[in-house]
Coordinates of C-alpha atoms in Angstrom, one line a residue:
M28 CA -26.3 -9.7 -35.2
N29 CA -23.6 -7.1 -35.8
S30 CA -21.5 -7.5 -32.7
P31 CA -18.3 -5.5 -32.7
V32 CA -15.0 -7.3 -32.3
A33 CA -13.2 -6.0 -29.2
S34 CA -9.5 -5.3 -29.8
G35 CA -8.7 -5.5 -26.1
P36 CA -10.4 -5.4 -22.7
A37 CA -12.9 -2.6 -22.2
P38 CA -11.3 0.4 -20.5
L39 CA -12.0 0.6 -16.8
Y40 CA -14.1 3.7 -15.8
D41 CA -13.8 3.0 -12.1
K42 CA -10.9 2.0 -9.9
P43 CA -11.0 -1.8 -9.5
H44 CA -11.7 -3.3 -6.1
S45 CA -8.4 -5.2 -6.2
V46 CA -6.5 -1.8 -6.2
D47 CA -8.8 -0.7 -3.3
L48 CA -7.8 -3.8 -1.5
A49 CA -4.1 -3.1 -2.0
Q50 CA -4.5 0.5 -0.8
V51 CA -6.4 -0.6 2.4
M52 CA -4.0 -3.3 3.2
M53 CA -1.0 -0.9 2.8
V54 CA -2.7 1.4 5.3
F55 CA -3.2 -1.5 7.7
Q56 CA 0.4 -2.6 7.2
Y57 CA 1.5 1.0 7.9
F58 CA -0.3 1.1 11.3
M59 CA 1.0 -2.4 12.2
L60 CA 4.5 -1.3 11.3
V61 CA 4.1 1.8 13.5
S62 CA 3.0 -0.3 16.4
V63 CA 6.0 -2.6 16.0
S64 CA 8.2 0.6 15.9
L65 CA 6.7 1.8 19.2
G66 CA 7.4 -1.6 20.7
L67 CA 11.0 -1.3 19.5
G68 CA 11.4 2.1 21.2
P69 CA 12.0 0.8 24.7
R70 CA 14.5 -1.8 23.4
L71 CA 16.4 0.9 21.5
L72 CA 16.5 3.0 24.7
R73 CA 18.0 0.1 26.7
W74 CA 20.5 -0.5 24.0
V75 CA 21.5 3.2 24.0
E76 CA 21.7 3.1 27.8
S77 CA 24.0 0.1 27.8
R78 CA 26.4 1.7 25.3
T79 CA 26.5 5.1 27.0
A80 CA 26.7 4.0 30.7
D81 CA 30.3 5.2 31.2
V82 CA 30.0 8.4 29.1
P83 CA 30.0 11.5 31.4
G84 CA 26.9 13.7 31.1
V85 CA 24.9 11.2 29.1
S86 CA 24.1 8.9 32.0
E87 CA 22.8 11.9 34.0
L88 CA 20.6 12.9 31.1
E89 CA 19.2 9.3 30.8
Q90 CA 18.5 9.3 34.6
A91 CA 16.7 12.6 34.2
L92 CA 14.5 11.2 31.4
P93 CA 12.6 8.2 32.9
V94 CA 12.3 5.1 30.7
G95 CA 9.1 5.0 28.7
T96 CA 8.3 8.7 28.7
S97 CA 9.7 11.3 26.3
F98 CA 13.0 9.7 25.2
P99 CA 11.6 6.7 23.2
I100 CA 8.9 9.0 21.6
A101 CA 11.6 11.5 20.7
I102 CA 13.4 8.7 18.8
V103 CA 10.3 7.0 17.3
L104 CA 8.2 10.0 16.2
P105 CA 10.7 11.3 13.6
L106 CA 11.0 7.8 12.2
I107 CA 7.2 7.6 12.0
A108 CA 7.0 11.0 10.3
L109 CA 9.7 9.8 7.8
L110 CA 7.8 6.6 7.1
T111 CA 4.5 8.4 6.7
I112 CA 5.5 10.5 3.7
P113 CA 6.4 7.7 1.2
Y114 CA 3.5 5.5 2.5
A115 CA 1.0 8.3 1.8
A116 CA 2.4 9.0 -1.6
I117 CA 2.3 5.4 -2.6
V118 CA -1.2 4.7 -1.4
F119 CA -2.6 7.8 -3.1
Q120 CA -0.7 7.2 -6.3
L121 CA -1.9 3.6 -6.5
G122 CA -5.4 5.0 -6.7
R123 CA -4.4 7.2 -9.6
G124 CA -2.8 4.2 -11.5
R125 CA 0.8 5.2 -11.4
R126 CA 3.2 2.4 -12.3
W127 CA 6.0 3.6 -10.1
A128 CA 3.7 3.5 -7.1
R129 CA 2.9 -0.2 -7.9
T130 CA 6.6 -1.0 -8.1
F131 CA 7.3 0.7 -4.7
A132 CA 4.2 -0.9 -3.2
V133 CA 5.5 -4.4 -4.0
V134 CA 8.9 -3.5 -2.5
F135 CA 7.3 -2.0 0.6
A136 CA 4.9 -4.9 1.1
I137 CA 7.7 -7.5 1.0
T138 CA 10.2 -5.4 3.1
N139 CA 7.6 -4.4 5.7
T140 CA 6.3 -7.9 6.1
A141 CA 9.9 -9.1 6.9
I142 CA 10.4 -6.1 9.2
G143 CA 7.1 -6.6 11.0
I144 CA 7.7 -10.3 11.6
I145 CA 11.2 -9.8 12.9
G146 CA 10.2 -6.8 15.0
V147 CA 7.3 -8.6 16.6
S148 CA 9.5 -11.6 17.4
R149 CA 12.3 -9.5 18.9
T150 CA 10.0 -7.2 20.8
Y151 CA 7.2 -9.4 22.1
G152 CA 8.7 -12.9 21.8
D153 CA 8.5 -15.9 19.5
I154 CA 5.1 -17.1 20.7
T155 CA 3.5 -13.8 19.8
A156 CA 5.3 -13.8 16.5
L157 CA 3.8 -17.1 15.6
V158 CA 0.4 -15.7 16.1
I159 CA 1.0 -12.4 14.4
A160 CA 3.2 -13.6 11.4
P161 CA 0.3 -15.1 9.5
I162 CA -1.5 -11.7 9.7
W163 CA 1.6 -10.0 8.3
I164 CA 1.9 -12.6 5.5
A165 CA -1.8 -12.3 4.7
M166 CA -1.5 -8.5 4.4
G167 CA 1.5 -8.8 2.2
L168 CA -0.1 -11.4 -0.1
S169 CA -3.3 -9.2 -0.3
I170 CA -1.3 -6.3 -1.5
L171 CA 0.6 -8.4 -4.0
G172 CA -2.5 -10.2 -5.2
G173 CA -4.5 -7.0 -5.6
L174 CA -1.8 -5.4 -7.7
A175 CA -1.2 -8.6 -9.8
S176 CA -4.9 -9.3 -10.5
R177 CA -6.2 -8.9 -14.1
T178 CA -8.1 -5.7 -13.3
G179 CA -5.2 -4.3 -11.3
R180 CA -2.8 -4.9 -14.1
Q181 CA -5.2 -3.3 -16.6
W182 CA -5.7 -0.3 -14.2
F183 CA -2.0 0.4 -14.3
R184 CA -1.7 -0.3 -18.0
Q185 CA -4.3 2.3 -18.8
D186 CA -2.6 4.8 -16.4
G187 CA -5.4 4.8 -13.9
W188 CA -8.4 7.0 -13.7
A189 CA -9.7 9.7 -16.0
P190 CA -13.2 11.0 -15.6
W191 CA -15.6 8.3 -16.8
Y192 CA -17.3 10.7 -19.2
A193 CA -14.1 11.6 -20.9
R194 CA -13.2 8.0 -21.4
Y195 CA -16.8 7.3 -22.6
E196 CA -16.6 10.1 -25.1
M197 CA -13.2 8.8 -26.3
D198 CA -14.6 5.3 -26.7
Q199 CA -17.6 6.6 -28.7
L200 CA -15.3 8.6 -31.0
E201 CA -13.2 5.5 -31.6
H202 CA -16.3 3.5 -32.4
R203 CA -17.5 6.1 -34.9
R204 CA -14.1 6.3 -36.6
S205 CA -13.8 2.6 -36.9
G206 CA -17.2 2.4 -38.6
R207 CA -18.8 0.3 -36.0
R208 CA -22.2 1.3 -35.0
S209 CA -22.9 1.4 -31.3
V210 CA -26.1 -0.6 -30.5
P211 CA -27.6 -0.4 -27.1
A212 CA -27.9 -3.6 -25.2
G213 CA -31.2 -5.4 -25.9
D214 CA -31.8 -3.5 -29.2
E215 CA -29.9 -5.8 -31.5
D216 CA -33.0 -6.3 -33.7
S217 CA -33.6 -2.6 -34.2
A218 CA -30.1 -2.1 -35.5
D219 CA -31.0 -3.5 -38.9

């Protein structure tokens, strides 16, 4: 049998499922972070009210805006919009195999896990945080594991996705140049 010696792992023609896992978990982590931020809104409002109780004009404005209606949303929505842009960019660029996105995804996963656990414990209490913390940790580990897997590393090493037919044609050209004859699977006897 004339079996070609592989110089490295075969190129990936499709995005590996480990990268899919990291992308999906980053989306879940984003929505959980947004829910914690909405829970922090009323706490932020109470903190602002305590700091501005003796400032003329501000206390009248706070009384005109009831707690829990437009004021917390006015604080939280711009923060959510600001958080959405980098998250969307990172998630999409992970699918394209960009190395900078992998670096930022690792930083975001670790940072947001810490923010999420602290936010849940401060907003909803320590008992709820004990229940929710393993979920945050599992999501962070899923992101890190998906990006650190063998196929995940290979995906970023080859700079992600190119159309499968273009990569296939490049591989066939490389095989022809190296003098190795491509033999279809199961036809090893007919190659002689």
